[in-house]
Every structure is written in C-alpha cells, then in structure tokens.
Amino acid sequence: MLNRRHIRVKVMQTLYAFKGGESDDFTKDQKFLLFSIDNMYNLYLLLISLLLEVQKRAEDDLQKKQKKHLATKEDKDPNKKFINNQLLKSLRENLQLKDQLDLHKITNWELDGEYVDVIFRAITKSDLYKDYMKTRVSDFKEDKEFIVDVFKDIIAPNEKLYEYLEDKNLTWLDDLPTVNTTILKLLRKVKTSSPEHYFTPKLYKDSDDQKYAIDLFKKTLLNRSLINKEIEKKTKNWDSDRIADVDYVLLQMAINELKNFPSIPVKVTINEYLEIAKEYSTPKSSIFINGILDKLVKEYDAGGKLNKIGRGLM
C-alpha cells in the first residue's frame, strides 16, 4: 500500500519538525515517524469500514420504513438490492477484516454517525444509485462496479468527509490519495474467490521499505553538517533566508540518498524529490533543487563518489 514517495514525504515532514542537532536524541522523532506511517493503515480501515456502515444505515432505514404506521406498498416490499450487494456482503463477512477493525479500535462511526448519514444521503440522491436500483437483482460484477463508482464519485471527493478527516488527523490528508487509490484498486480487482486477507493488505511492501524509512531519517540527521556545507557551496549567491525551509530539507534528503543509498538510481532520487518539491514547496523550488542536485551529481561522478551498485543506476 505504501510507496517510496510517500515514505519520503513522511520523512520530510518529520525532519522539517525536528528542532535538534546531530548530537541530540531523536528517538522520539523516529517513533513519531513510524507512528505517522502506521497511522495510514488506520485511515485505510476507517474508509473501508465506512462502506459497511453505509450499508447498515441503509438496512436501518429500510426497517424503519417497514414499521411506519402508514407504510406504503414500496415500504412493505422494498428493493433490497443495495442492502444485498454481494461485494458489501463479502466485506461484512470477512473475519480478517473484522479482526483488524477490532485490533485497531476503528469505532469512529459509532460516535460520528452523522458522517455516515451524509454519505448515505449523497449516495441515495445520486443518479448512480437510481440507475442501480431500477432492477431488484444483480450479479457480483454489477454490484462491484456500483461500489467502485460510489467510492470514486461520491465518497472519495466528499468535502464533509475530507473536513472530518482533516480534523481527526492532519497527516491523513497526505495519506488520503494513496489510501483512496489502494481501496479503488482492491475494489476493482476483487473476485468472488478472493482470499480473506485480500482486504487487509500489508502497509509496507516488504521489510526493506520500513528499513529505508528509518535509514533515510537517521542518515539525513547524522550527516546534516556535512550535507549543509555542500549545499552552502552551491548556493553562495543565494541569501539563506530566500531558500525555503522545505527546499533545504529536501536537498538534505536527496544528497543523503545520492551518497548513502547505493541501490537507488540517481535519476529516481532526483525525479522523486523534484515531484515532492512541486507538491509541497514553492512554484520555483523544483527548478532550484534540480540545479543544485545536477551540479552535485556531476561532481560526485567525476570524483568517484557515486557508489551506485547494479546496472542502470545512473
């Protein structure tokens, strides 16, 4: 679920907030970094559980209508297609998913049920829902396509939900695009025969990614003085106050990665930090960072300081 760019962003944010020096204890900051990354999985579980809560809300709504004193014919014999959606049913019956929801204590919607109502109303008022409910029966394919469209067109872009997530955890806003993409990918590819662990994906692709996050953070901090000297040599004509703090952090990380991560290609490092700069810093930051890194790479290469291993790493 987590990709290397997202790891870099998390490290950048932690380094940006770090106020100490190389000799200071940064154990707490490292723990915060890992907590911030792990918390991304809670966001995933929260959004998956929202689908289940919306289905429960639909079921409750139907039961209330049936119990009305002056129930209509439609109330007495309602269309249960949404409630019986096969994809939602498979999610509800997924024991591994239930265990993860319990383990991570995902109970937000019990306290904040009004947001479930917001999403439920948005779904039921949509043309998407009206078209889906024109018939009373469906197969797994139609049910899946409907849920994919609901998530993509109604849940993911909902402003009220966005504000709620921002209020609950500010770092979730950076996680949201990755989590939404992950959920859509899983929903689109799910089959009736998918194993139970299908909807409980691993946060890290492998143990190397977690090690990369820790090493990138620690090595950037431990080599800050030397890295800063290299940056200063290449920015003599720049007033230090004119260099955005985020740009400085990104340069520190990129230089550290160029010198101390032999398995990561030079082009990958440069491209990744330029993309992050475009998203998180000033409009001209990527041009500035590219200029500094380009000069440094040429110097490192000429001086034999780019110790990259494997083919195609330049």
PDB file of C-alpha atoms in Angstrom:
ATOM      1  CA  MET A   1       0.000   0.000   0.000  1.00  0.00           C
ATOM      2  CA  LEU A   2       2.797   2.409   0.896  1.00  0.00           C
ATOM      3  CA  ASN A   3       5.164   3.572  -1.850  1.00  0.00           C
ATOM      4  CA  ARG A   4       8.650   5.075  -1.585  1.00  0.00           C
ATOM      5  CA  ARG A   5       7.494   8.595  -2.443  1.00  0.00           C
ATOM      6  CA  HIS A   6       5.035   8.518   0.433  1.00  0.00           C
ATOM      7  CA  ILE A   7       7.829   7.356   2.736  1.00  0.00           C
ATOM      8  CA  ARG A   8       9.977  10.270   1.567  1.00  0.00           C
ATOM      9  CA  VAL A   9       7.143  12.708   2.310  1.00  0.00           C
ATOM     10  CA  LYS A  10       6.726  11.283   5.817  1.00  0.00           C
ATOM     11  CA  VAL A  11      10.475  11.582   6.466  1.00  0.00           C
ATOM     12  CA  MET A  12      10.456  15.139   5.089  1.00  0.00           C
ATOM     13  CA  GLN A  13       7.654  16.142   7.446  1.00  0.00           C
ATOM     14  CA  THR A  14       9.421  14.628  10.459  1.00  0.00           C
ATOM     15  CA  LEU A  15      12.747  16.263   9.594  1.00  0.00           C
ATOM     16  CA  TYR A  16      11.019  19.593   8.994  1.00  0.00           C
ATOM     17  CA  ALA A  17       9.553  19.439  12.512  1.00  0.00           C
ATOM     18  CA  PHE A  18      12.823  18.320  14.138  1.00  0.00           C
ATOM     19  CA  LYS A  19      14.443  21.199  16.016  1.00  0.00           C
ATOM     20  CA  GLY A  20      17.518  19.482  17.443  1.00  0.00           C
ATOM     21  CA  GLY A  21      21.011  18.844  16.115  1.00  0.00           C
ATOM     22  CA  GLU A  22      23.049  15.797  15.099  1.00  0.00           C
ATOM     23  CA  SER A  23      24.130  15.044  18.658  1.00  0.00           C
ATOM     24  CA  ASP A  24      20.625  15.238  20.143  1.00  0.00           C
ATOM     25  CA  ASP A  25      18.488  12.225  20.918  1.00  0.00           C
ATOM     26  CA  PHE A  26      15.953  11.774  18.134  1.00  0.00           C
ATOM     27  CA  THR A  27      14.361   8.547  19.384  1.00  0.00           C
ATOM     28  CA  LYS A  28      11.010  10.256  19.929  1.00  0.00           C
ATOM     29  CA  ASP A  29      11.085  11.748  16.457  1.00  0.00           C
ATOM     30  CA  GLN A  30      11.838   8.364  14.921  1.00  0.00           C
ATOM     31  CA  LYS A  31       8.921   6.855  16.849  1.00  0.00           C
ATOM     32  CA  PHE A  32       6.692   9.669  15.585  1.00  0.00           C
ATOM     33  CA  LEU A  33       7.802   8.929  12.011  1.00  0.00           C
ATOM     34  CA  LEU A  34       6.873   5.256  12.322  1.00  0.00           C
ATOM     35  CA  PHE A  35       3.622   6.123  14.107  1.00  0.00           C
ATOM     36  CA  SER A  36       2.698   8.563  11.353  1.00  0.00           C
ATOM     37  CA  ILE A  37       3.314   5.872   8.734  1.00  0.00           C
ATOM     38  CA  ASP A  38       1.461   3.176  10.701  1.00  0.00           C
ATOM     39  CA  ASN A  39      -1.486   5.529  11.195  1.00  0.00           C
ATOM     40  CA  MET A  40      -2.030   5.448   7.456  1.00  0.00           C
ATOM     41  CA  TYR A  41      -3.370   1.913   7.897  1.00  0.00           C
ATOM     42  CA  ASN A  42      -5.960   3.248  10.348  1.00  0.00           C
ATOM     43  CA  LEU A  43      -7.181   5.614   7.648  1.00  0.00           C
ATOM     44  CA  TYR A  44      -7.498   2.699   5.245  1.00  0.00           C
ATOM     45  CA  LEU A  45      -9.540   0.715   7.777  1.00  0.00           C
ATOM     46  CA  LEU A  46     -11.673   3.753   8.589  1.00  0.00           C
ATOM     47  CA  LEU A  47     -12.684   4.271   4.952  1.00  0.00           C
ATOM     48  CA  ILE A  48     -13.300   0.582   4.324  1.00  0.00           C
ATOM     49  CA  SER A  49     -15.475   0.445   7.442  1.00  0.00           C
ATOM     50  CA  LEU A  50     -17.443   3.439   6.129  1.00  0.00           C
ATOM     51  CA  LEU A  51     -18.743   1.262   3.295  1.00  0.00           C
ATOM     52  CA  LEU A  52     -20.015  -1.241   5.846  1.00  0.00           C
ATOM     53  CA  GLU A  53     -21.599   1.473   7.980  1.00  0.00           C
ATOM     54  CA  VAL A  54     -23.426   2.936   4.978  1.00  0.00           C
ATOM     55  CA  GLN A  55     -24.890  -0.489   4.245  1.00  0.00           C
ATOM     56  CA  LYS A  56     -26.007  -0.799   7.901  1.00  0.00           C
ATOM     57  CA  ARG A  57     -27.545   2.664   7.637  1.00  0.00           C
ATOM     58  CA  ALA A  58     -29.487   1.538   4.560  1.00  0.00           C
ATOM     59  CA  GLU A  59     -30.713  -1.520   6.420  1.00  0.00           C
ATOM     60  CA  ASP A  60     -31.841   0.573   9.409  1.00  0.00           C
ATOM     61  CA  ASP A  61     -33.628   2.991   7.079  1.00  0.00           C
ATOM     62  CA  LEU A  62     -35.477   0.162   5.412  1.00  0.00           C
ATOM     63  CA  GLN A  63     -36.589  -1.354   8.734  1.00  0.00           C
ATOM     64  CA  LYS A  64     -37.902   1.999   9.964  1.00  0.00           C
ATOM     65  CA  LYS A  65     -39.968   2.449   6.802  1.00  0.00           C
ATOM     66  CA  GLN A  66     -41.480  -1.012   7.178  1.00  0.00           C
ATOM     67  CA  LYS A  67     -42.537  -0.202  10.748  1.00  0.00           C
ATOM     68  CA  LYS A  68     -44.270   3.060   9.799  1.00  0.00           C
ATOM     69  CA  HIS A  69     -47.908   3.294  10.800  1.00  0.00           C
ATOM     70  CA  LEU A  70     -48.882   4.315   7.283  1.00  0.00           C
ATOM     71  CA  ALA A  71     -46.352   2.249   5.377  1.00  0.00           C
ATOM     72  CA  THR A  72     -46.678   2.408   1.587  1.00  0.00           C
ATOM     73  CA  LYS A  73     -46.614  -0.582  -0.722  1.00  0.00           C
ATOM     74  CA  GLU A  74     -42.995   0.256  -1.524  1.00  0.00           C
ATOM     75  CA  ASP A  75     -42.172   0.449   2.199  1.00  0.00           C
ATOM     76  CA  LYS A  76     -43.682  -3.007   2.782  1.00  0.00           C
ATOM     77  CA  ASP A  77     -41.964  -4.581  -0.213  1.00  0.00           C
ATOM     78  CA  PRO A  78     -38.727  -2.581  -0.635  1.00  0.00           C
ATOM     79  CA  ASN A  79     -35.963  -3.082  -3.151  1.00  0.00           C
ATOM     80  CA  LYS A  80     -33.146  -4.723  -1.159  1.00  0.00           C
ATOM     81  CA  LYS A  81     -30.594  -4.657  -3.931  1.00  0.00           C
ATOM     82  CA  PHE A  82     -28.240  -2.231  -2.184  1.00  0.00           C
ATOM     83  CA  ILE A  83     -28.528  -3.998   1.168  1.00  0.00           C
ATOM     84  CA  ASN A  84     -27.850  -7.341  -0.526  1.00  0.00           C
ATOM     85  CA  ASN A  85     -24.906  -6.014  -2.549  1.00  0.00           C
ATOM     86  CA  GLN A  86     -22.603  -9.018  -2.845  1.00  0.00           C
ATOM     87  CA  LEU A  87     -19.361  -7.067  -2.537  1.00  0.00           C
ATOM     88  CA  LEU A  88     -20.518  -5.335   0.641  1.00  0.00           C
ATOM     89  CA  LYS A  89     -21.727  -8.677   1.961  1.00  0.00           C
ATOM     90  CA  SER A  90     -18.296 -10.238   1.386  1.00  0.00           C
ATOM     91  CA  LEU A  91     -16.701  -7.306   3.244  1.00  0.00           C
ATOM     92  CA  ARG A  92     -19.106  -7.689   6.139  1.00  0.00           C
ATOM     93  CA  GLU A  93     -18.376 -11.421   6.401  1.00  0.00           C
ATOM     94  CA  ASN A  94     -14.599 -11.017   6.146  1.00  0.00           C
ATOM     95  CA  LEU A  95     -13.288 -12.214   9.522  1.00  0.00           C
ATOM     96  CA  GLN A  96      -9.721 -10.975   8.977  1.00  0.00           C
ATOM     97  CA  LEU A  97     -11.015  -7.502   8.202  1.00  0.00           C
ATOM     98  CA  LYS A  98     -13.217  -7.616  11.304  1.00  0.00           C
ATOM     99  CA  ASP A  99     -10.204  -8.643  13.416  1.00  0.00           C
ATOM    100  CA  GLN A 100      -8.180  -5.713  12.062  1.00  0.00           C
ATOM    101  CA  LEU A 101     -11.002  -3.262  12.748  1.00  0.00           C
ATOM    102  CA  ASP A 102     -11.187  -4.569  16.324  1.00  0.00           C
ATOM    103  CA  LEU A 103      -7.412  -4.620  16.785  1.00  0.00           C
ATOM    104  CA  HIS A 104      -7.028  -1.022  15.598  1.00  0.00           C
ATOM    105  CA  LYS A 105     -10.143   0.082  17.510  1.00  0.00           C
ATOM    106  CA  ILE A 106     -11.853   1.605  14.482  1.00  0.00           C
ATOM    107  CA  THR A 107     -15.051   2.765  16.165  1.00  0.00           C
ATOM    108  CA  ASN A 108     -15.234   6.324  14.805  1.00  0.00           C
ATOM    109  CA  TRP A 109     -18.584   5.889  13.096  1.00  0.00           C
ATOM    110  CA  GLU A 110     -20.272   4.861  16.342  1.00  0.00           C
ATOM    111  CA  LEU A 111     -19.528   8.322  17.721  1.00  0.00           C
ATOM    112  CA  ASP A 112     -19.619  10.270  14.472  1.00  0.00           C
ATOM    113  CA  GLY A 113     -22.599   8.635  12.788  1.00  0.00           C
ATOM    114  CA  GLU A 114     -23.729  11.911  11.222  1.00  0.00           C
ATOM    115  CA  TYR A 115     -20.977  11.492   8.609  1.00  0.00           C
ATOM    116  CA  VAL A 116     -22.343   8.073   7.725  1.00  0.00           C
ATOM    117  CA  ASP A 117     -25.699   9.812   7.183  1.00  0.00           C
ATOM    118  CA  VAL A 118     -24.034  12.437   4.970  1.00  0.00           C
ATOM    119  CA  ILE A 119     -22.550   9.752   2.725  1.00  0.00           C
ATOM    120  CA  PHE A 120     -25.740   7.664   2.771  1.00  0.00           C
ATOM    121  CA  ARG A 121     -27.842  10.632   1.647  1.00  0.00           C
ATOM    122  CA  ALA A 122     -25.321  11.548  -1.053  1.00  0.00           C
ATOM    123  CA  ILE A 123     -25.475   8.002  -2.399  1.00  0.00           C
ATOM    124  CA  THR A 124     -29.263   7.635  -2.353  1.00  0.00           C
ATOM    125  CA  LYS A 125     -29.796  11.025  -4.027  1.00  0.00           C
ATOM    126  CA  SER A 126     -27.352  10.259  -6.843  1.00  0.00           C
ATOM    127  CA  ASP A 127     -28.287   9.206 -10.380  1.00  0.00           C
ATOM    128  CA  LEU A 128     -25.799   6.387  -9.896  1.00  0.00           C
ATOM    129  CA  TYR A 129     -27.972   4.913  -7.146  1.00  0.00           C
ATOM    130  CA  LYS A 130     -31.222   5.484  -9.032  1.00  0.00           C
ATOM    131  CA  ASP A 131     -29.895   3.651 -12.085  1.00  0.00           C
ATOM    132  CA  TYR A 132     -28.586   0.792  -9.953  1.00  0.00           C
ATOM    133  CA  MET A 133     -31.931   0.407  -8.147  1.00  0.00           C
ATOM    134  CA  LYS A 134     -34.009   0.198 -11.340  1.00  0.00           C
ATOM    135  CA  THR A 135     -33.797  -3.585 -11.034  1.00  0.00           C
ATOM    136  CA  ARG A 136     -34.090  -5.838  -7.995  1.00  0.00           C
ATOM    137  CA  VAL A 137     -31.435  -8.425  -8.809  1.00  0.00           C
ATOM    138  CA  SER A 138     -27.797  -8.229  -9.853  1.00  0.00           C
ATOM    139  CA  ASP A 139     -24.665 -10.312 -10.203  1.00  0.00           C
ATOM    140  CA  PHE A 140     -21.315  -9.783  -8.478  1.00  0.00           C
ATOM    141  CA  LYS A 141     -19.932  -7.818 -11.437  1.00  0.00           C
ATOM    142  CA  GLU A 142     -22.705  -5.223 -11.357  1.00  0.00           C
ATOM    143  CA  ASP A 143     -22.537  -4.959  -7.559  1.00  0.00           C
ATOM    144  CA  LYS A 144     -18.783  -4.446  -7.707  1.00  0.00           C
ATOM    145  CA  GLU A 145     -18.975  -1.791 -10.438  1.00  0.00           C
ATOM    146  CA  PHE A 146     -21.586   0.086  -8.436  1.00  0.00           C
ATOM    147  CA  ILE A 147     -19.450   0.151  -5.266  1.00  0.00           C
ATOM    148  CA  VAL A 148     -16.373   1.204  -7.256  1.00  0.00           C
ATOM    149  CA  ASP A 149     -18.329   4.126  -8.741  1.00  0.00           C
ATOM    150  CA  VAL A 150     -19.803   5.037  -5.346  1.00  0.00           C
ATOM    151  CA  PHE A 151     -16.379   5.187  -3.773  1.00  0.00           C
ATOM    152  CA  LYS A 152     -14.770   7.037  -6.691  1.00  0.00           C
ATOM    153  CA  ASP A 153     -17.522   9.570  -7.416  1.00  0.00           C
ATOM    154  CA  ILE A 154     -19.245  10.064  -4.049  1.00  0.00           C
ATOM    155  CA  ILE A 155     -17.106   9.007  -1.076  1.00  0.00           C
ATOM    156  CA  ALA A 156     -13.566   9.982  -2.143  1.00  0.00           C
ATOM    157  CA  PRO A 157     -14.418  13.578  -3.235  1.00  0.00           C
ATOM    158  CA  ASN A 158     -16.893  14.317  -0.404  1.00  0.00           C
ATOM    159  CA  GLU A 159     -15.941  17.653   1.201  1.00  0.00           C
ATOM    160  CA  LYS A 160     -17.632  16.953   4.550  1.00  0.00           C
ATOM    161  CA  LEU A 161     -15.705  13.701   4.888  1.00  0.00           C
ATOM    162  CA  TYR A 162     -12.485  15.493   3.899  1.00  0.00           C
ATOM    163  CA  GLU A 163     -13.028  18.084   6.629  1.00  0.00           C
ATOM    164  CA  TYR A 164     -13.761  15.339   9.151  1.00  0.00           C
ATOM    165  CA  LEU A 165     -10.521  13.508   8.334  1.00  0.00           C
ATOM    166  CA  GLU A 166      -8.562  16.764   8.480  1.00  0.00           C
ATOM    167  CA  ASP A 167      -9.986  17.474  11.921  1.00  0.00           C
ATOM    168  CA  LYS A 168      -9.222  13.971  13.205  1.00  0.00           C
ATOM    169  CA  ASN A 169      -5.655  13.735  11.950  1.00  0.00           C
ATOM    170  CA  LEU A 170      -3.844  16.349   9.880  1.00  0.00           C
ATOM    171  CA  THR A 171      -1.335  13.847   8.431  1.00  0.00           C
ATOM    172  CA  TRP A 172      -4.219  11.861   6.923  1.00  0.00           C
ATOM    173  CA  LEU A 173      -4.646  14.499   4.213  1.00  0.00           C
ATOM    174  CA  ASP A 174      -1.276  13.489   2.759  1.00  0.00           C
ATOM    175  CA  ASP A 175      -2.225   9.827   3.088  1.00  0.00           C
ATOM    176  CA  LEU A 176      -5.660  10.171   1.523  1.00  0.00           C
ATOM    177  CA  PRO A 177      -4.706   9.980  -2.198  1.00  0.00           C
ATOM    178  CA  THR A 178      -2.635   6.828  -1.625  1.00  0.00           C
ATOM    179  CA  VAL A 179      -5.305   5.203   0.544  1.00  0.00           C
ATOM    180  CA  ASN A 180      -8.114   6.062  -1.886  1.00  0.00           C
ATOM    181  CA  THR A 181      -6.077   4.651  -4.780  1.00  0.00           C
ATOM    182  CA  THR A 182      -5.400   1.472  -2.808  1.00  0.00           C
ATOM    183  CA  ILE A 183      -9.070   0.971  -1.964  1.00  0.00           C
ATOM    184  CA  LEU A 184     -10.175   1.549  -5.563  1.00  0.00           C
ATOM    185  CA  LYS A 185      -7.547  -0.875  -6.827  1.00  0.00           C
ATOM    186  CA  LEU A 186      -8.711  -3.553  -4.376  1.00  0.00           C
ATOM    187  CA  LEU A 187     -12.382  -2.979  -5.178  1.00  0.00           C
ATOM    188  CA  ARG A 188     -11.801  -3.162  -8.927  1.00  0.00           C
ATOM    189  CA  LYS A 189      -9.813  -6.406  -8.751  1.00  0.00           C
ATOM    190  CA  VAL A 190     -11.765  -8.294  -6.091  1.00  0.00           C
ATOM    191  CA  LYS A 191     -13.336 -11.587  -7.128  1.00  0.00           C
ATOM    192  CA  THR A 192     -15.880 -13.847  -5.502  1.00  0.00           C
ATOM    193  CA  SER A 193     -12.992 -16.237  -4.858  1.00  0.00           C
ATOM    194  CA  SER A 194     -10.588 -13.654  -3.354  1.00  0.00           C
ATOM    195  CA  PRO A 195      -8.956 -14.847  -0.100  1.00  0.00           C
ATOM    196  CA  GLU A 196      -9.920 -13.323   3.250  1.00  0.00           C
ATOM    197  CA  HIS A 197      -6.643 -11.422   3.594  1.00  0.00           C
ATOM    198  CA  TYR A 198      -7.355  -9.597   0.314  1.00  0.00           C
ATOM    199  CA  PHE A 199      -8.879  -6.606   2.115  1.00  0.00           C
ATOM    200  CA  THR A 200      -6.149  -6.489   4.796  1.00  0.00           C
ATOM    201  CA  PRO A 201      -3.131  -5.511   2.651  1.00  0.00           C
ATOM    202  CA  LYS A 202       0.342  -5.027   4.083  1.00  0.00           C
ATOM    203  CA  LEU A 203       1.282  -1.438   4.883  1.00  0.00           C
ATOM    204  CA  TYR A 204       4.870  -1.902   3.704  1.00  0.00           C
ATOM    205  CA  LYS A 205       5.638  -3.790   0.504  1.00  0.00           C
ATOM    206  CA  ASP A 206       8.435  -5.553   2.412  1.00  0.00           C
ATOM    207  CA  SER A 207      10.777  -5.106   5.395  1.00  0.00           C
ATOM    208  CA  ASP A 208      13.210  -3.161   3.197  1.00  0.00           C
ATOM    209  CA  ASP A 209      10.747  -0.280   2.926  1.00  0.00           C
ATOM    210  CA  GLN A 210      10.464   0.124   6.704  1.00  0.00           C
ATOM    211  CA  LYS A 211      14.263  -0.018   6.987  1.00  0.00           C
ATOM    212  CA  TYR A 212      14.515   2.562   4.201  1.00  0.00           C
ATOM    213  CA  ALA A 213      12.245   4.962   6.127  1.00  0.00           C
ATOM    214  CA  ILE A 214      14.341   4.675   9.301  1.00  0.00           C
ATOM    215  CA  ASP A 215      17.685   4.855   7.475  1.00  0.00           C
ATOM    216  CA  LEU A 216      16.657   7.868   5.387  1.00  0.00           C
ATOM    217  CA  PHE A 217      15.607   9.718   8.530  1.00  0.00           C
ATOM    218  CA  LYS A 218      18.636   8.766  10.663  1.00  0.00           C
ATOM    219  CA  LYS A 219      21.328   9.160   7.998  1.00  0.00           C
ATOM    220  CA  THR A 220      20.000  12.564   6.937  1.00  0.00           C
ATOM    221  CA  LEU A 221      20.130  13.772  10.536  1.00  0.00           C
ATOM    222  CA  LEU A 222      23.532  12.257  11.303  1.00  0.00           C
ATOM    223  CA  ASN A 223      25.114  13.759   8.164  1.00  0.00           C
ATOM    224  CA  ARG A 224      23.397  17.142   8.319  1.00  0.00           C
ATOM    225  CA  SER A 225      26.539  19.219   8.962  1.00  0.00           C
ATOM    226  CA  LEU A 226      28.454  17.774   6.025  1.00  0.00           C
ATOM    227  CA  ILE A 227      25.427  17.926   3.747  1.00  0.00           C
ATOM    228  CA  ASN A 228      24.737  21.564   4.707  1.00  0.00           C
ATOM    229  CA  LYS A 229      28.311  22.516   3.790  1.00  0.00           C
ATOM    230  CA  GLU A 230      27.803  21.029   0.338  1.00  0.00           C
ATOM    231  CA  ILE A 231      24.552  22.941  -0.084  1.00  0.00           C
ATOM    232  CA  GLU A 232      26.199  26.184   1.050  1.00  0.00           C
ATOM    233  CA  LYS A 233      28.982  25.788  -1.527  1.00  0.00           C
ATOM    234  CA  LYS A 234      26.387  25.581  -4.286  1.00  0.00           C
ATOM    235  CA  THR A 235      24.233  28.450  -3.002  1.00  0.00           C
ATOM    236  CA  LYS A 236      26.851  31.162  -2.340  1.00  0.00           C
ATOM    237  CA  ASN A 237      24.908  33.643  -4.427  1.00  0.00           C
ATOM    238  CA  TRP A 238      21.698  32.867  -2.533  1.00  0.00           C
ATOM    239  CA  ASP A 239      20.624  34.591   0.650  1.00  0.00           C
ATOM    240  CA  SER A 240      19.899  31.715   3.052  1.00  0.00           C
ATOM    241  CA  ASP A 241      16.635  33.433   4.034  1.00  0.00           C
ATOM    242  CA  ARG A 242      15.466  33.143   0.435  1.00  0.00           C
ATOM    243  CA  ILE A 243      15.775  29.332   0.458  1.00  0.00           C
ATOM    244  CA  ALA A 244      12.530  27.771   1.621  1.00  0.00           C
ATOM    245  CA  ASP A 245      12.904  25.548   4.680  1.00  0.00           C
ATOM    246  CA  VAL A 246      11.199  22.676   2.871  1.00  0.00           C
ATOM    247  CA  ASP A 247      13.693  23.019  -0.007  1.00  0.00           C
ATOM    248  CA  TYR A 248      16.577  22.750   2.428  1.00  0.00           C
ATOM    249  CA  VAL A 249      15.147  19.584   3.960  1.00  0.00           C
ATOM    250  CA  LEU A 250      14.507  18.067   0.524  1.00  0.00           C
ATOM    251  CA  LEU A 251      18.066  18.864  -0.564  1.00  0.00           C
ATOM    252  CA  GLN A 252      19.453  17.280   2.611  1.00  0.00           C
ATOM    253  CA  MET A 253      17.445  14.116   1.993  1.00  0.00           C
ATOM    254  CA  ALA A 254      18.283  13.948  -1.710  1.00  0.00           C
ATOM    255  CA  ILE A 255      22.034  14.425  -1.155  1.00  0.00           C
ATOM    256  CA  ASN A 256      21.968  11.825   1.599  1.00  0.00           C
ATOM    257  CA  GLU A 257      20.164   9.404  -0.724  1.00  0.00           C
ATOM    258  CA  LEU A 258      22.602  10.033  -3.573  1.00  0.00           C
ATOM    259  CA  LYS A 259      25.611   9.298  -1.352  1.00  0.00           C
ATOM    260  CA  ASN A 260      24.383   6.687   1.111  1.00  0.00           C
ATOM    261  CA  PHE A 261      21.805   4.576  -0.709  1.00  0.00           C
ATOM    262  CA  PRO A 262      23.770   2.683  -3.385  1.00  0.00           C
ATOM    263  CA  SER A 263      20.821   0.639  -4.688  1.00  0.00           C
ATOM    264  CA  ILE A 264      18.658   3.673  -5.597  1.00  0.00           C
ATOM    265  CA  PRO A 265      19.293   5.050  -9.109  1.00  0.00           C
ATOM    266  CA  VAL A 266      20.394   8.676  -9.376  1.00  0.00           C
ATOM    267  CA  LYS A 267      17.534   9.545 -11.758  1.00  0.00           C
ATOM    268  CA  VAL A 268      14.974   8.055  -9.386  1.00  0.00           C
ATOM    269  CA  THR A 269      16.279  10.116  -6.465  1.00  0.00           C
ATOM    270  CA  ILE A 270      16.289  13.381  -8.426  1.00  0.00           C
ATOM    271  CA  ASN A 271      12.873  12.833 -10.020  1.00  0.00           C
ATOM    272  CA  GLU A 272      11.244  11.858  -6.716  1.00  0.00           C
ATOM    273  CA  TYR A 273      12.454  14.938  -4.837  1.00  0.00           C
ATOM    274  CA  LEU A 274      11.538  17.246  -7.705  1.00  0.00           C
ATOM    275  CA  GLU A 275       7.982  15.865  -7.678  1.00  0.00           C
ATOM    276  CA  ILE A 276       7.736  16.294  -3.903  1.00  0.00           C
ATOM    277  CA  ALA A 277       9.018  19.875  -4.210  1.00  0.00           C
ATOM    278  CA  LYS A 278       6.338  20.671  -6.811  1.00  0.00           C
ATOM    279  CA  GLU A 279       3.644  19.493  -4.411  1.00  0.00           C
ATOM    280  CA  TYR A 280       4.938  20.775  -1.073  1.00  0.00           C
ATOM    281  CA  SER A 281       7.083  23.839  -1.757  1.00  0.00           C
ATOM    282  CA  THR A 282       7.160  26.996  -3.885  1.00  0.00           C
ATOM    283  CA  PRO A 283       6.494  27.113  -7.662  1.00  0.00           C
ATOM    284  CA  LYS A 284      10.210  27.592  -8.422  1.00  0.00           C
ATOM    285  CA  SER A 285      11.523  25.102  -5.861  1.00  0.00           C
ATOM    286  CA  SER A 286      11.853  22.172  -8.241  1.00  0.00           C
ATOM    287  CA  ILE A 287      13.994  24.267 -10.633  1.00  0.00           C
ATOM    288  CA  PHE A 288      16.218  25.410  -7.765  1.00  0.00           C
ATOM    289  CA  ILE A 289      16.609  21.887  -6.328  1.00  0.00           C
ATOM    290  CA  ASN A 290      17.257  20.384  -9.766  1.00  0.00           C
ATOM    291  CA  GLY A 291      20.037  22.899 -10.412  1.00  0.00           C
ATOM    292  CA  ILE A 292      21.825  22.103  -7.137  1.00  0.00           C
ATOM    293  CA  LEU A 293      21.480  18.332  -7.487  1.00  0.00           C
ATOM    294  CA  ASP A 294      22.599  18.375 -11.122  1.00  0.00           C
ATOM    295  CA  LYS A 295      25.847  20.160 -10.180  1.00  0.00           C
ATOM    296  CA  LEU A 296      26.482  17.827  -7.245  1.00  0.00           C
ATOM    297  CA  VAL A 297      25.862  14.662  -9.262  1.00  0.00           C
ATOM    298  CA  LYS A 298      28.399  15.771 -11.895  1.00  0.00           C
ATOM    299  CA  GLU A 299      30.956  16.451  -9.144  1.00  0.00           C
ATOM    300  CA  TYR A 300      30.290  13.158  -7.367  1.00  0.00           C
ATOM    301  CA  ASP A 301      30.530  11.257 -10.639  1.00  0.00           C
ATOM    302  CA  ALA A 302      33.795  12.947 -11.627  1.00  0.00           C
ATOM    303  CA  GLY A 303      35.247  12.327  -8.171  1.00  0.00           C
ATOM    304  CA  GLY A 304      34.101   8.713  -7.974  1.00  0.00           C
ATOM    305  CA  LYS A 305      31.776   9.457  -5.033  1.00  0.00           C
ATOM    306  CA  LEU A 306      28.644   7.942  -6.555  1.00  0.00           C
ATOM    307  CA  ASN A 307      28.915   4.418  -5.236  1.00  0.00           C
ATOM    308  CA  LYS A 308      25.892   3.017  -7.025  1.00  0.00           C
ATOM    309  CA  ILE A 309      25.611  -0.755  -7.416  1.00  0.00           C
ATOM    310  CA  GLY A 310      23.809  -2.679 -10.140  1.00  0.00           C
ATOM    311  CA  ARG A 311      23.071  -1.847 -13.746  1.00  0.00           C
ATOM    312  CA  GLY A 312      21.239   1.250 -14.859  1.00  0.00           C
ATOM    313  CA  LEU A 313      21.644   3.095 -11.572  1.00  0.00           C
ATOM    314  CA  MET A 314      22.966   6.301 -13.078  1.00  0.00           C
TER     315      MET A 314
END
